[in-house]
Coordinates of C-alpha atoms and ligand atoms in Angstrom, one line a residue:
Chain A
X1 CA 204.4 -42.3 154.2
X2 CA 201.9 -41.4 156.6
X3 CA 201.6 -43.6 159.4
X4 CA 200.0 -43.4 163.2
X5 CA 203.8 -42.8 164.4
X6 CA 205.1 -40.1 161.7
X7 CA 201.8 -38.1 162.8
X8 CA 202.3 -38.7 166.5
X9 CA 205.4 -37.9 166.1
X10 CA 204.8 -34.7 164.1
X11 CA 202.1 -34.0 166.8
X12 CA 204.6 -34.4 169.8
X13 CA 206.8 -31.8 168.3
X14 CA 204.3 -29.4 167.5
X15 CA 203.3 -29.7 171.4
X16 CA 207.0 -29.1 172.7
X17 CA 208.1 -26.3 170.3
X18 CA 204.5 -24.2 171.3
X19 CA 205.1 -24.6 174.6
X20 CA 206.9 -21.5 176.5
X21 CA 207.2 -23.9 179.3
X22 CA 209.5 -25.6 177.3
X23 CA 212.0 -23.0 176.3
X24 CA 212.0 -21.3 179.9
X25 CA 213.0 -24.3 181.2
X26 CA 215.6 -25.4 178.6
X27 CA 217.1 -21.1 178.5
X28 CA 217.4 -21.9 182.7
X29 CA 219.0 -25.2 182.9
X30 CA 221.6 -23.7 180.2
X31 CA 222.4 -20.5 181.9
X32 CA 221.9 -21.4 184.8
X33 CA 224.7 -24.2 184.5
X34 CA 226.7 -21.9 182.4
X35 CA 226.8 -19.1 184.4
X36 CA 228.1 -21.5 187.7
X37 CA 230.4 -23.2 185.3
X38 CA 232.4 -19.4 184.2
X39 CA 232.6 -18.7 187.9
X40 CA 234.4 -22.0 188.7
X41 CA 237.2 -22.1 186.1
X42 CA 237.6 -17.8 186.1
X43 CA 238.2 -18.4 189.6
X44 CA 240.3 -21.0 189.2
X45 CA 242.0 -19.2 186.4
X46 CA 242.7 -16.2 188.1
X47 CA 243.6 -17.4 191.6
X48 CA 246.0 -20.0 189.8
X49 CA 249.3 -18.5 190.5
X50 CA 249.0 -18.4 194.2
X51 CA 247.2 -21.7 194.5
X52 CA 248.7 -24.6 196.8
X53 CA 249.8 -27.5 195.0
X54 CA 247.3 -29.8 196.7
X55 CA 244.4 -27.1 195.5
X56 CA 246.1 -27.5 191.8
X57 CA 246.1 -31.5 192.1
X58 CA 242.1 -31.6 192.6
X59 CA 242.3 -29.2 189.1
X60 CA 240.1 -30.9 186.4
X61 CA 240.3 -28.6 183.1
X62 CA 237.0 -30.6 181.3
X63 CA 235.3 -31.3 185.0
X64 CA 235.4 -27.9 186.4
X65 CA 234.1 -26.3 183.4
X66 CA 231.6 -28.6 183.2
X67 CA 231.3 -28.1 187.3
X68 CA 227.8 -25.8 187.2
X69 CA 225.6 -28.6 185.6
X70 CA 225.7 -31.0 188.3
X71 CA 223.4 -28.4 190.1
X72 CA 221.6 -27.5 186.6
X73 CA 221.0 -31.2 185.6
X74 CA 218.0 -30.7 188.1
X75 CA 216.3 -28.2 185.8
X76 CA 217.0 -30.3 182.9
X77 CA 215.4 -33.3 184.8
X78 CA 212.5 -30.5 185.5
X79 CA 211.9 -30.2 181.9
X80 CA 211.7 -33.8 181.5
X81 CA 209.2 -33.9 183.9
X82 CA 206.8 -31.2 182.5
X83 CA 207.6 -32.9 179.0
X84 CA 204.8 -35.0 180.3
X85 CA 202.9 -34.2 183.5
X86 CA 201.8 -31.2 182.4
X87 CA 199.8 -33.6 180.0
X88 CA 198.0 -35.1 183.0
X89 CA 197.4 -32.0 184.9
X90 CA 195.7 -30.0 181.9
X91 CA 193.7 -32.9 180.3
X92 CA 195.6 -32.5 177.2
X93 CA 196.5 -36.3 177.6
X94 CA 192.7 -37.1 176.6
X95 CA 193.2 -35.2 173.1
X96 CA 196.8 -37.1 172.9
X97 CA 195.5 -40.5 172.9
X98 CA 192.1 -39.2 170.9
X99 CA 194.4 -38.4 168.1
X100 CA 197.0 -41.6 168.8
X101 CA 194.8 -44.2 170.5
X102 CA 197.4 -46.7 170.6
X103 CA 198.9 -46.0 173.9
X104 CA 202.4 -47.5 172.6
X105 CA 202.3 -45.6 169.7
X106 CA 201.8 -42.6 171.4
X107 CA 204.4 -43.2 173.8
X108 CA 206.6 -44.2 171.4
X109 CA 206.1 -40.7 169.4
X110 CA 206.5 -38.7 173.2
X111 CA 209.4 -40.7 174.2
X112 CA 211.6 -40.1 170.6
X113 CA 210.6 -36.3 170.7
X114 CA 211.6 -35.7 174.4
X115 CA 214.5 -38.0 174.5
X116 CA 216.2 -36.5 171.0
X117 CA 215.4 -32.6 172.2
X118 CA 217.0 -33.9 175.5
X119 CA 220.0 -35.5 174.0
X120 CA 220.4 -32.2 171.8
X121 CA 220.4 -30.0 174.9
X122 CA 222.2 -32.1 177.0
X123 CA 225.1 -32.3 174.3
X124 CA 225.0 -28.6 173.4
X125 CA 225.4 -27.4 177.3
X126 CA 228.5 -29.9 177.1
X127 CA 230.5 -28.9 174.2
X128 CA 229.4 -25.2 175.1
X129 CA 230.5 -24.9 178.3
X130 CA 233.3 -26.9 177.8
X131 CA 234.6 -24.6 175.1
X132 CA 234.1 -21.7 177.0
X133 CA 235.6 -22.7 180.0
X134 CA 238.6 -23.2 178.0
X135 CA 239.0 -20.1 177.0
X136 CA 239.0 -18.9 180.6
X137 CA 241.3 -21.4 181.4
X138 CA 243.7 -20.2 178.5
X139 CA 244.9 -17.0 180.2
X140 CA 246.9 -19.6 182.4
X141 CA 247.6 -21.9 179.9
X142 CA 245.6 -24.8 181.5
X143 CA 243.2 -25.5 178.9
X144 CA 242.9 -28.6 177.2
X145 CA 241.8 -29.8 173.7
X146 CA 239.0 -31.9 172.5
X147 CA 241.7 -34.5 170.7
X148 CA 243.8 -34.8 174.7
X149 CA 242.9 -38.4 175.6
X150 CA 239.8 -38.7 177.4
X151 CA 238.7 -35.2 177.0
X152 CA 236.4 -36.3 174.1
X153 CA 234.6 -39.2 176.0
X154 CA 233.9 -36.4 179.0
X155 CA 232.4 -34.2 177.7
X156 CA 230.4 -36.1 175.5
X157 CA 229.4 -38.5 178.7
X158 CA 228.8 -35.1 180.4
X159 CA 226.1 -34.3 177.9
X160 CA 224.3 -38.2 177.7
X161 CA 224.2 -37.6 182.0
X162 CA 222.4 -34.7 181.4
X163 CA 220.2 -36.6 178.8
X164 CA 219.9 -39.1 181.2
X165 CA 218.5 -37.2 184.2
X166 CA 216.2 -35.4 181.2
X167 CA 214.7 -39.1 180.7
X168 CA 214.8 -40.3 184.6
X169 CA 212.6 -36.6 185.2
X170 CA 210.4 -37.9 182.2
X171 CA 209.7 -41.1 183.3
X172 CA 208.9 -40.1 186.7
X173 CA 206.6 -37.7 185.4
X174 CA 204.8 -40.4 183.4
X175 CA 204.8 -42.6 186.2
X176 CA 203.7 -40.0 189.0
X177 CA 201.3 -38.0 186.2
X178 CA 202.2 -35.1 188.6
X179 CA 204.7 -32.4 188.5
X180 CA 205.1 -31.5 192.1
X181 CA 205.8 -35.5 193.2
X182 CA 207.9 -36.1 190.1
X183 CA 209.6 -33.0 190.8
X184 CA 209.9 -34.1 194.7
X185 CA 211.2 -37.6 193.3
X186 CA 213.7 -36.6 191.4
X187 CA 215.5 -34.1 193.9
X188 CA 215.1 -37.1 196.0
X189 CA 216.4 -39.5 193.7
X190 CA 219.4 -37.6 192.9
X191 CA 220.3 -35.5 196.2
X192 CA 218.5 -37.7 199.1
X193 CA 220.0 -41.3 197.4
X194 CA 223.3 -39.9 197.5
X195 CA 222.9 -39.4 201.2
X196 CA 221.4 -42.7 201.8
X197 CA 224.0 -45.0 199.8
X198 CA 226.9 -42.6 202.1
X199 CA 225.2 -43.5 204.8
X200 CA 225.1 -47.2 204.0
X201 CA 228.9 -47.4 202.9
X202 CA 230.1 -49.2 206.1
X203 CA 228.0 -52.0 204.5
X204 CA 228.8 -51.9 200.9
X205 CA 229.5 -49.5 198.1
X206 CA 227.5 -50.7 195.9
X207 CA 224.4 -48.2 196.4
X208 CA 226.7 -45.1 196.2
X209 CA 228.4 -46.5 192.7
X210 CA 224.7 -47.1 191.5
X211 CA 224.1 -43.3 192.1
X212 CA 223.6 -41.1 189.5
X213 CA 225.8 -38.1 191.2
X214 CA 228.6 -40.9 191.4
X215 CA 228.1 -41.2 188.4
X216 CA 228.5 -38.2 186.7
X217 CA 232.0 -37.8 188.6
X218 CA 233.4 -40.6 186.7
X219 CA 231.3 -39.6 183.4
X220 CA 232.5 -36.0 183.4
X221 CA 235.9 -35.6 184.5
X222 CA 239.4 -36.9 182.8
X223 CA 241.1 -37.0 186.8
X224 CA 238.5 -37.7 188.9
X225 CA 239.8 -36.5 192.6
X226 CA 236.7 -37.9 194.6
X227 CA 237.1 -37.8 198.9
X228 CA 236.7 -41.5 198.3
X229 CA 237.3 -43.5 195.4
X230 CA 235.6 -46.1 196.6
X231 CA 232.7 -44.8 196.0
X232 CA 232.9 -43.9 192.4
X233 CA 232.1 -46.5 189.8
X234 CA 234.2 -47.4 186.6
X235 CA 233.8 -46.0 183.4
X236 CA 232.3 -48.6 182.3
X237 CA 230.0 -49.1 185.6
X238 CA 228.8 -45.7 185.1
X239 CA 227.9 -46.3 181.5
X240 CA 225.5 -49.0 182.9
X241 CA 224.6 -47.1 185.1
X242 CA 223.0 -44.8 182.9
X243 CA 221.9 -47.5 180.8
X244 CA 220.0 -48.7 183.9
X245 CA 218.4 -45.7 184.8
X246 CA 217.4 -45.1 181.1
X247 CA 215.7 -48.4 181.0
X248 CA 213.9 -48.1 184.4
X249 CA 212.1 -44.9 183.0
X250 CA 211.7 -45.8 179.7
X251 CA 209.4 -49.0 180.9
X252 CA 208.1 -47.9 183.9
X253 CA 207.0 -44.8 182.4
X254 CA 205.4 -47.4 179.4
X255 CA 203.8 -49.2 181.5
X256 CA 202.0 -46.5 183.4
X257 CA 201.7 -44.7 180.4
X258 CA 199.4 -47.3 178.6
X259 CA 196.9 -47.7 181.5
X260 CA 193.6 -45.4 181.6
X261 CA 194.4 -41.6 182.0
Chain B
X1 CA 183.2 -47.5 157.2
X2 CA 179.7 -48.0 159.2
X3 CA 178.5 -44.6 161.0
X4 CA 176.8 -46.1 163.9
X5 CA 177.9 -46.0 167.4
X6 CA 177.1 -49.0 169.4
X7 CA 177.6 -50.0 172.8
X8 CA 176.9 -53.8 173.7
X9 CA 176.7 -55.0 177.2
X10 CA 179.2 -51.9 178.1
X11 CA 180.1 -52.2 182.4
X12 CA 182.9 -50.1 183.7
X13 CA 183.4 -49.3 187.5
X14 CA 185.7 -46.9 189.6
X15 CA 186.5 -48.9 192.7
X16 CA 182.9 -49.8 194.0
X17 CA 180.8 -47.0 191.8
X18 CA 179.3 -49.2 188.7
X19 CA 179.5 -45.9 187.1
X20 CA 178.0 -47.5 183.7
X21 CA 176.0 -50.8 184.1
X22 CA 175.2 -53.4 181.1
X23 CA 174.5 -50.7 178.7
X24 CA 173.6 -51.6 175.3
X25 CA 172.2 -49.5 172.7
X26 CA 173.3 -47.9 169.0
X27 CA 173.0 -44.7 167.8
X28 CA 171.9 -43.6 164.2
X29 CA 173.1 -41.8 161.1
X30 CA 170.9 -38.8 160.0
X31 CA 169.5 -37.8 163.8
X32 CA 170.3 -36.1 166.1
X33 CA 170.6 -38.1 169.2
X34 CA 170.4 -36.6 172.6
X35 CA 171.8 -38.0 175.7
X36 CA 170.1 -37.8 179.2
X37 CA 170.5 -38.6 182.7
X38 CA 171.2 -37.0 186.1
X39 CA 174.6 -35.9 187.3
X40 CA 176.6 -39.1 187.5
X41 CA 174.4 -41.2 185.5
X42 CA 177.8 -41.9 183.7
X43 CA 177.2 -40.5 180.4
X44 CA 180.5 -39.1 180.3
X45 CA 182.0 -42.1 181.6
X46 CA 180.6 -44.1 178.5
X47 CA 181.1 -41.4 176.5
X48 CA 185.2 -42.0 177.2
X49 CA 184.5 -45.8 176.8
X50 CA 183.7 -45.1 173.3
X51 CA 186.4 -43.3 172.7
X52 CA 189.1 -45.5 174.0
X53 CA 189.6 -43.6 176.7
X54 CA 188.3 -45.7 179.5
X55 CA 188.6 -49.5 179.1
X56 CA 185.5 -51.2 179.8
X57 CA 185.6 -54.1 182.4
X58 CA 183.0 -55.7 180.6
X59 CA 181.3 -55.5 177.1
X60 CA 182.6 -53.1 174.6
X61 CA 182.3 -50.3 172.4
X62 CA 182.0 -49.8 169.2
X63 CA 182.3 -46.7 166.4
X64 CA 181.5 -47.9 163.0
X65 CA 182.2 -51.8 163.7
X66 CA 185.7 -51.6 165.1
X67 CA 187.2 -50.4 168.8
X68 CA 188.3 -46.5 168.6
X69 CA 191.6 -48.1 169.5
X70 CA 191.9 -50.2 166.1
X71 CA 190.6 -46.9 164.4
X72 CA 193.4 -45.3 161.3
X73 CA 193.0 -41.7 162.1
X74 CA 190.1 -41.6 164.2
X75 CA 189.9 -37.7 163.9
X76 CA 188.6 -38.0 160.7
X77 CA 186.0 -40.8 161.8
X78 CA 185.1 -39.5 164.6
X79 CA 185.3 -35.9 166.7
X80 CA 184.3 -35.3 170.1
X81 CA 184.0 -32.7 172.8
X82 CA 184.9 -33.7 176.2
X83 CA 183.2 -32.2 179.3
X84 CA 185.7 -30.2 180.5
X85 CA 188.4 -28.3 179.0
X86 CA 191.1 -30.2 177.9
X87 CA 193.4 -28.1 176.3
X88 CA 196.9 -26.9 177.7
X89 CA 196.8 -23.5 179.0
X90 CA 200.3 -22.9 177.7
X91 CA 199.4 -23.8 174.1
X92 CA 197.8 -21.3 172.0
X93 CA 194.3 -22.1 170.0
X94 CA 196.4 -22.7 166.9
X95 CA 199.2 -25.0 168.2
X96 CA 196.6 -26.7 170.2
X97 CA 194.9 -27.5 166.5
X98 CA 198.0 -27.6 165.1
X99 CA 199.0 -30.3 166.8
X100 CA 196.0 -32.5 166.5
X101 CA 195.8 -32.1 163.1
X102 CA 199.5 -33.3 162.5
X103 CA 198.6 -36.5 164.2
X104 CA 195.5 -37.3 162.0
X105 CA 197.8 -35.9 159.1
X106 CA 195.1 -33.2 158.4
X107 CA 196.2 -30.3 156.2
X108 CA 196.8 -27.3 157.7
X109 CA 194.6 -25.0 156.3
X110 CA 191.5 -27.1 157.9
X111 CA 192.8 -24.9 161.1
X112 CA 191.9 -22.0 159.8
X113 CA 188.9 -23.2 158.4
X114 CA 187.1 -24.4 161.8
X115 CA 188.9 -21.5 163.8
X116 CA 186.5 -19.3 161.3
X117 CA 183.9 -21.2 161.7
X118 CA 183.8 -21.1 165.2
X119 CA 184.4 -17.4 165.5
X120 CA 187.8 -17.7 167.1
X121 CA 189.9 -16.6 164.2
X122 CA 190.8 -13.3 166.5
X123 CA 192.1 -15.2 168.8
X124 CA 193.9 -18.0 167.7
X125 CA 197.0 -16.3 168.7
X126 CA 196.2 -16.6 172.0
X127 CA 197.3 -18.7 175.3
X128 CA 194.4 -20.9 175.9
X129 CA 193.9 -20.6 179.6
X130 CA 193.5 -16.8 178.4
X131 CA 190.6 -17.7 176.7
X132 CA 186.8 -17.8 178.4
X133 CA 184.9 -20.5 179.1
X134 CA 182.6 -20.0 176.5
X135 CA 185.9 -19.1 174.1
X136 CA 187.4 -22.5 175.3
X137 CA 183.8 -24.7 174.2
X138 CA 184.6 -22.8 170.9
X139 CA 188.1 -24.1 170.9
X140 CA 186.8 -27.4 171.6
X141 CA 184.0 -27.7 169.0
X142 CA 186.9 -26.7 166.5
X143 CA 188.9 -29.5 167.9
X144 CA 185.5 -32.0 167.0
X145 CA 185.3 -30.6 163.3
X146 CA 188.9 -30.4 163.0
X147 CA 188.9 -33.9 160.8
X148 CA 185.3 -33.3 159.0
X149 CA 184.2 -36.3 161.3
X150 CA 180.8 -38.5 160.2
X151 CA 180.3 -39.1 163.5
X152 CA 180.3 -36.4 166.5
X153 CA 180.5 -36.9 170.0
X154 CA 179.4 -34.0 171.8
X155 CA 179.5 -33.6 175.9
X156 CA 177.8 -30.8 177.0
X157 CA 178.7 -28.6 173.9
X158 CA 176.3 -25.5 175.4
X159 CA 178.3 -25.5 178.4
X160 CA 179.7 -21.6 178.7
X161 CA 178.2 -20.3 175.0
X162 CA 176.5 -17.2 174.7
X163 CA 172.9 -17.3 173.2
X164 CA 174.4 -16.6 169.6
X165 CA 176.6 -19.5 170.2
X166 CA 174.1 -22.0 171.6
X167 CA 171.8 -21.2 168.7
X168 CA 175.2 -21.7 166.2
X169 CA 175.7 -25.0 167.8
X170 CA 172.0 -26.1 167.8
X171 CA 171.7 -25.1 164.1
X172 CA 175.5 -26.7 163.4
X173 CA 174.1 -30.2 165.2
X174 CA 170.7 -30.3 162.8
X175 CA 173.1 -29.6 159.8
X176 CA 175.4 -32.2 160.5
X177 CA 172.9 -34.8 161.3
X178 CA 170.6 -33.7 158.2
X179 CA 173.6 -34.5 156.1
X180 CA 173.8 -38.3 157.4
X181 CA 176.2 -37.5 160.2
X182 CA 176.0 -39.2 163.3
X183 CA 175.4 -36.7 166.5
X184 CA 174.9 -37.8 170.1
X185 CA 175.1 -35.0 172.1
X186 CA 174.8 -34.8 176.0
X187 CA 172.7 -31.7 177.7
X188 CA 170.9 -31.1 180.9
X189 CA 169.2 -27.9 179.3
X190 CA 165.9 -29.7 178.5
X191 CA 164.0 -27.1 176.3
X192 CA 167.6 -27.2 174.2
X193 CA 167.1 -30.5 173.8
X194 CA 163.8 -30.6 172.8
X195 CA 164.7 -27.7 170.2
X196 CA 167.6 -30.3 168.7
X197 CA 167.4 -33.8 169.5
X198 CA 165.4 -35.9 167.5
X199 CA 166.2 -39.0 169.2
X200 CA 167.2 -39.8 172.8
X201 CA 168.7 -41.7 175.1
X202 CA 167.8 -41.5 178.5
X203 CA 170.4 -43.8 181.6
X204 CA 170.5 -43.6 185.1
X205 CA 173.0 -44.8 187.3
X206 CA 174.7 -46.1 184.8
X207 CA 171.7 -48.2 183.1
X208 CA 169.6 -47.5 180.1
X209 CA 166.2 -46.0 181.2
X210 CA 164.7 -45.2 177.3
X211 CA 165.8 -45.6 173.7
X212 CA 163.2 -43.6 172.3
X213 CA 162.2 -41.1 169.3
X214 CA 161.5 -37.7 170.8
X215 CA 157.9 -37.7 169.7
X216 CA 157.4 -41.1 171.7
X217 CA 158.7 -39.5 174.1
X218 CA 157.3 -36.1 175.1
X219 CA 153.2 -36.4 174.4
X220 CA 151.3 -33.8 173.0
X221 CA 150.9 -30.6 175.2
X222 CA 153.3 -31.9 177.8
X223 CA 157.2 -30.9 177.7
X224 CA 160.4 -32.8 177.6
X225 CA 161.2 -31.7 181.5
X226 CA 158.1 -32.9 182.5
X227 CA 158.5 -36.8 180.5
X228 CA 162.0 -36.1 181.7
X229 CA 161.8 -35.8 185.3
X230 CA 158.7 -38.3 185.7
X231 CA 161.4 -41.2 184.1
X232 CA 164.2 -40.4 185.9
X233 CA 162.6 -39.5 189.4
X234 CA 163.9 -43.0 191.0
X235 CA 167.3 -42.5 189.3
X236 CA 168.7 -39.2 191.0
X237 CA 171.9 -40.0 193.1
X238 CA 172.1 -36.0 193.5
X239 CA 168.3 -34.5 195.0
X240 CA 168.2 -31.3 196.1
X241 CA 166.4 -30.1 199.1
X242 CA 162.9 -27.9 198.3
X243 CA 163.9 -24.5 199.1
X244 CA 163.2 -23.2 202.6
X245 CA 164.1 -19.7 202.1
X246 CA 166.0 -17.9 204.6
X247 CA 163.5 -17.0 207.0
X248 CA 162.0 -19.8 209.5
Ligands
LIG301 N1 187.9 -41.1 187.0 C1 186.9 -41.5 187.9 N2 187.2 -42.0 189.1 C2 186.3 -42.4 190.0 N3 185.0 -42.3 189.7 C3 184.6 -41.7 188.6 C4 185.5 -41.3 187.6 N4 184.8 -40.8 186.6 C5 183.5 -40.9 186.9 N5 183.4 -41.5 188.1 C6 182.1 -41.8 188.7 O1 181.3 -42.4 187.8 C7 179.9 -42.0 187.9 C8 179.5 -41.5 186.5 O2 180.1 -40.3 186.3 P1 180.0 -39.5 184.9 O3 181.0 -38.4 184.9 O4 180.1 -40.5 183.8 O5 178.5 -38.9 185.0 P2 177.7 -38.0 184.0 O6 176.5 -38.6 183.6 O7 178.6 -37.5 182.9 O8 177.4 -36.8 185.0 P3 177.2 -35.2 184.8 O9 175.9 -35.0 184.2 O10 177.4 -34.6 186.2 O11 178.3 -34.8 183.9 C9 179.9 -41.0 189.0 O12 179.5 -41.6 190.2 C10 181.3 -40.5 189.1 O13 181.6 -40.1 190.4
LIG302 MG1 179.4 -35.6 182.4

């Protein structure tokens, strides 16, 4: 049935497939976190028999080939960002809500489009280079199988994280209506908070368990080794975690987004 | 489904500019109706009012009885051209149509139509930010037709065109309106004007200054400039100094 949200929706796709914006971004964040990810475990592979036992206990066979994304998640954040400021910065916005007047319709549309393209992405870069480090990390008989306990709910947490930072980019670029400060906000969201919740940890942990880089440790690994596990939240913390930050940029991006462009 | 655009009491400000000011009037199937006023007289701003793009802080507007905002598919009611070029310079002239038309559930072969009809055909390949300005108006008159509007909203649609293309548009306007559409169309090019408008509406800083038929407006053996400049001459925000030359 044709309705304001099945066009909008139709419309939203139509915008992110014609972009090359979109696929540059997407191709980099994958090999980009792919290419970091091989080096890790075919080092670790091949430097295996002469490692020292302590190096072998920090060994993470789903974490460290999943190790290159917690630098790429940035560039999948990126594209979250231009999802939507570029919007702003070209006027295009203005034919957007010509088309969907209803703000919350239209938002609604942007935000199902994004977030499912993001959730596809984030998964696929998961499972990939999961699978592939594996069969790196089969030459020394170190690899593990999808059906090992826990090895499923990492990977597949790897991917929502990366789905997550997607949306945290998108709302900030809703919010901000600006690349270059969402941009700026995110790296300082994810990189600068981590610094500032270490530096508060005489106080509490609480700010560092609330971070998303904390969170990813617990998300993505099956043996987390952190410096300090202290500072790492729960499985289930870092579920809500996400949850959190998924719900901070979904309505503070609505809010903003339904005011006057 | 009324084709009359009506603005009642209509006030929106930007911090301390009043950039439109208690302005009421309607505008009329069948006519052409042209839209004056100095730089920042704020006919774009009510132009965005009507559209649902700028929320009035007092009065409202209306586009065939109802808010844009309540509108089903307001491409199809209504089309407009903005002032400046907003288009994605990623997207190319198709996907940029494309995607409008997938919103107002237009079929797709509409695209082609108005990219023809605007002479863009050869180009609708194309990035848009590769296009010229001229090339981008085009783009953007396409966008207005897109849904076979009754009513059209046109800012500035000469803006960048070549002569062909301002006597296309001029000819297109008198078309539209002589089949019972609804065209207000904004210009500072006054003998344009007075070549399509049959009607006009005259503000200054952001208040009505005349509602008038054209032939009220500009007496015999004087020009539209001239009735022009005369009204507005206490409404300029923006004079000019009188040349001086280079020389002392
Ligand atoms: N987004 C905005 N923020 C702040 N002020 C604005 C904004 N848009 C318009 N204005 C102000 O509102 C007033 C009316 O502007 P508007 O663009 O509507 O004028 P205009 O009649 O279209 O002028 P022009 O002929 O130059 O296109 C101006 O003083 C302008 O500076
Ligand atoms: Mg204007």
């Amino acid at each position: 049935m044709p309705t304001a949200l099945s066009g909008a929706v139709a419309s939203e796709i139509v915008k992110l497939r014609s972009l090359r914006s979109t696929w540059l971004t997407a191709a980099f964040a994958m090999a980009f976190g792919l290419a970091l990810s091989i080096a890790d475990v075919s080092h670790i592979a091949s430097s295996w028999p002469r490692m020292a036992a302590a190096d072998r206990a920090q060994f993470d066979p789903v974490g460290d080939s999943l190790s290159g994304f917690s630098f790429a998640v940035l560039a999948f954040g990126v594209l979250g960002v231009l999802a939507v400021s570029s919007e702003y910065t070209t006027g295009l916005i203005r034919f957007t809500l010509l088309a969907t007047p209803r703000r919350g319709v239209a938002y609604t549309a942007k935000t199902l489009v994004v977030g499912s393209f993001a959730l596809l992405l984030g998964q696929l870069a998961a499972f990939g280079s999961f699978f592939i480090g594996q069969a790196f990390l089969a030459k020394q008989h170190l690899q593990v199988s999808l059906t090992d306990p826990g090895v499923f709910r990492a990977v597949f947490c790897a991917g929502l994280y990366l789905f997550a930072v997607t949306m945290v980019g998108y709302g900030l670029g809703a919010v901000l209506r600006h690349t270059a400060g969402a941009i700026a906000s995110l790296f300082a969201l994810v990189y600068l908070g981590y610094g500032a919740a270490k530096a508060v940890e005489g106080w509490s942990y609480l700010p560092s368990k609330l971070m998303l880089s904390n969170a990813a440790d617990t998300l993505a690994q099956i043996q987390p080794h952190p410096p300090r596990p202290e500072r790492v939240p729960s499985l289930t913390f870092a579920l809500l975690d996400l949850a959190l930050y998924l719900t901070l940029a979904g309505v503070l991006g609505a809010w903003r987004f339904t005011r006057d462009a | 489904m009324g084709t009359v655009i009506r603005c009642e009491h209509l006030t929106k400000r930007f911090g301390r500019t009043t950039a439109v000011d208690d302005l009421t009037f309607d505008v009329h199937p069948g006519r052409v109706t042209g839209f004056l006023g100095p730089n920042g007289a704020g006919k774009s701003t009510t132009i965005r009012a009507v559209l649902g793009l700028d929320t009035p802080d007092a009065g409202r507007a209306l586009v065939g009885g109802v808010a844009y905002r309540d509108l089903q598919q307001p491409l199809r009611h209504i089309g407009a051209l903005l002032d400046a070029g907003a288009v994605h310079r990623g997207h190319t002239a198709r996907a940029h149509l494309s995607a409008l038309a997938a919103a107002a559930h237009i079929r797709r072969d509409r695209i082609d139509q108005v990219l023809a009809l605007v002479g863009l055909t050869d180009v609708a390949t194309r990035r848009t930010g590769t296009l010229s300005l001229g090339m981008k108006q085009r783009l953007g008159i396409a966008t207005a037709l897109l849904g076979d509007p009754p009513l059209l909203i046109l800012d500035e649609p000469v803006n960048g065109l070549d002569p062909e293309g301002i006597r296309w548009i001029r000819t297109l306007m008198r078309t539209l309106a002589a089949e019972g559409r609804t065209v207000l169309v904004s210009s500072h090019l006054m003998s344009e004007m007075a070549l399509t408008a049959d009607h006009l509406l005259v503000i200054g800083r952001g208040r009505l200054l005349a509602d008038v038929a054209m032939a009220d407006f500009v007496p015999p053996g004087t020009s539209l400039e001239d009735a022009y400049l005369d009204l507005t001459a206490t409404a300029v925000d923006y004079r000019t100094q009188p040349s001086q030359g280079t020389r002392p």
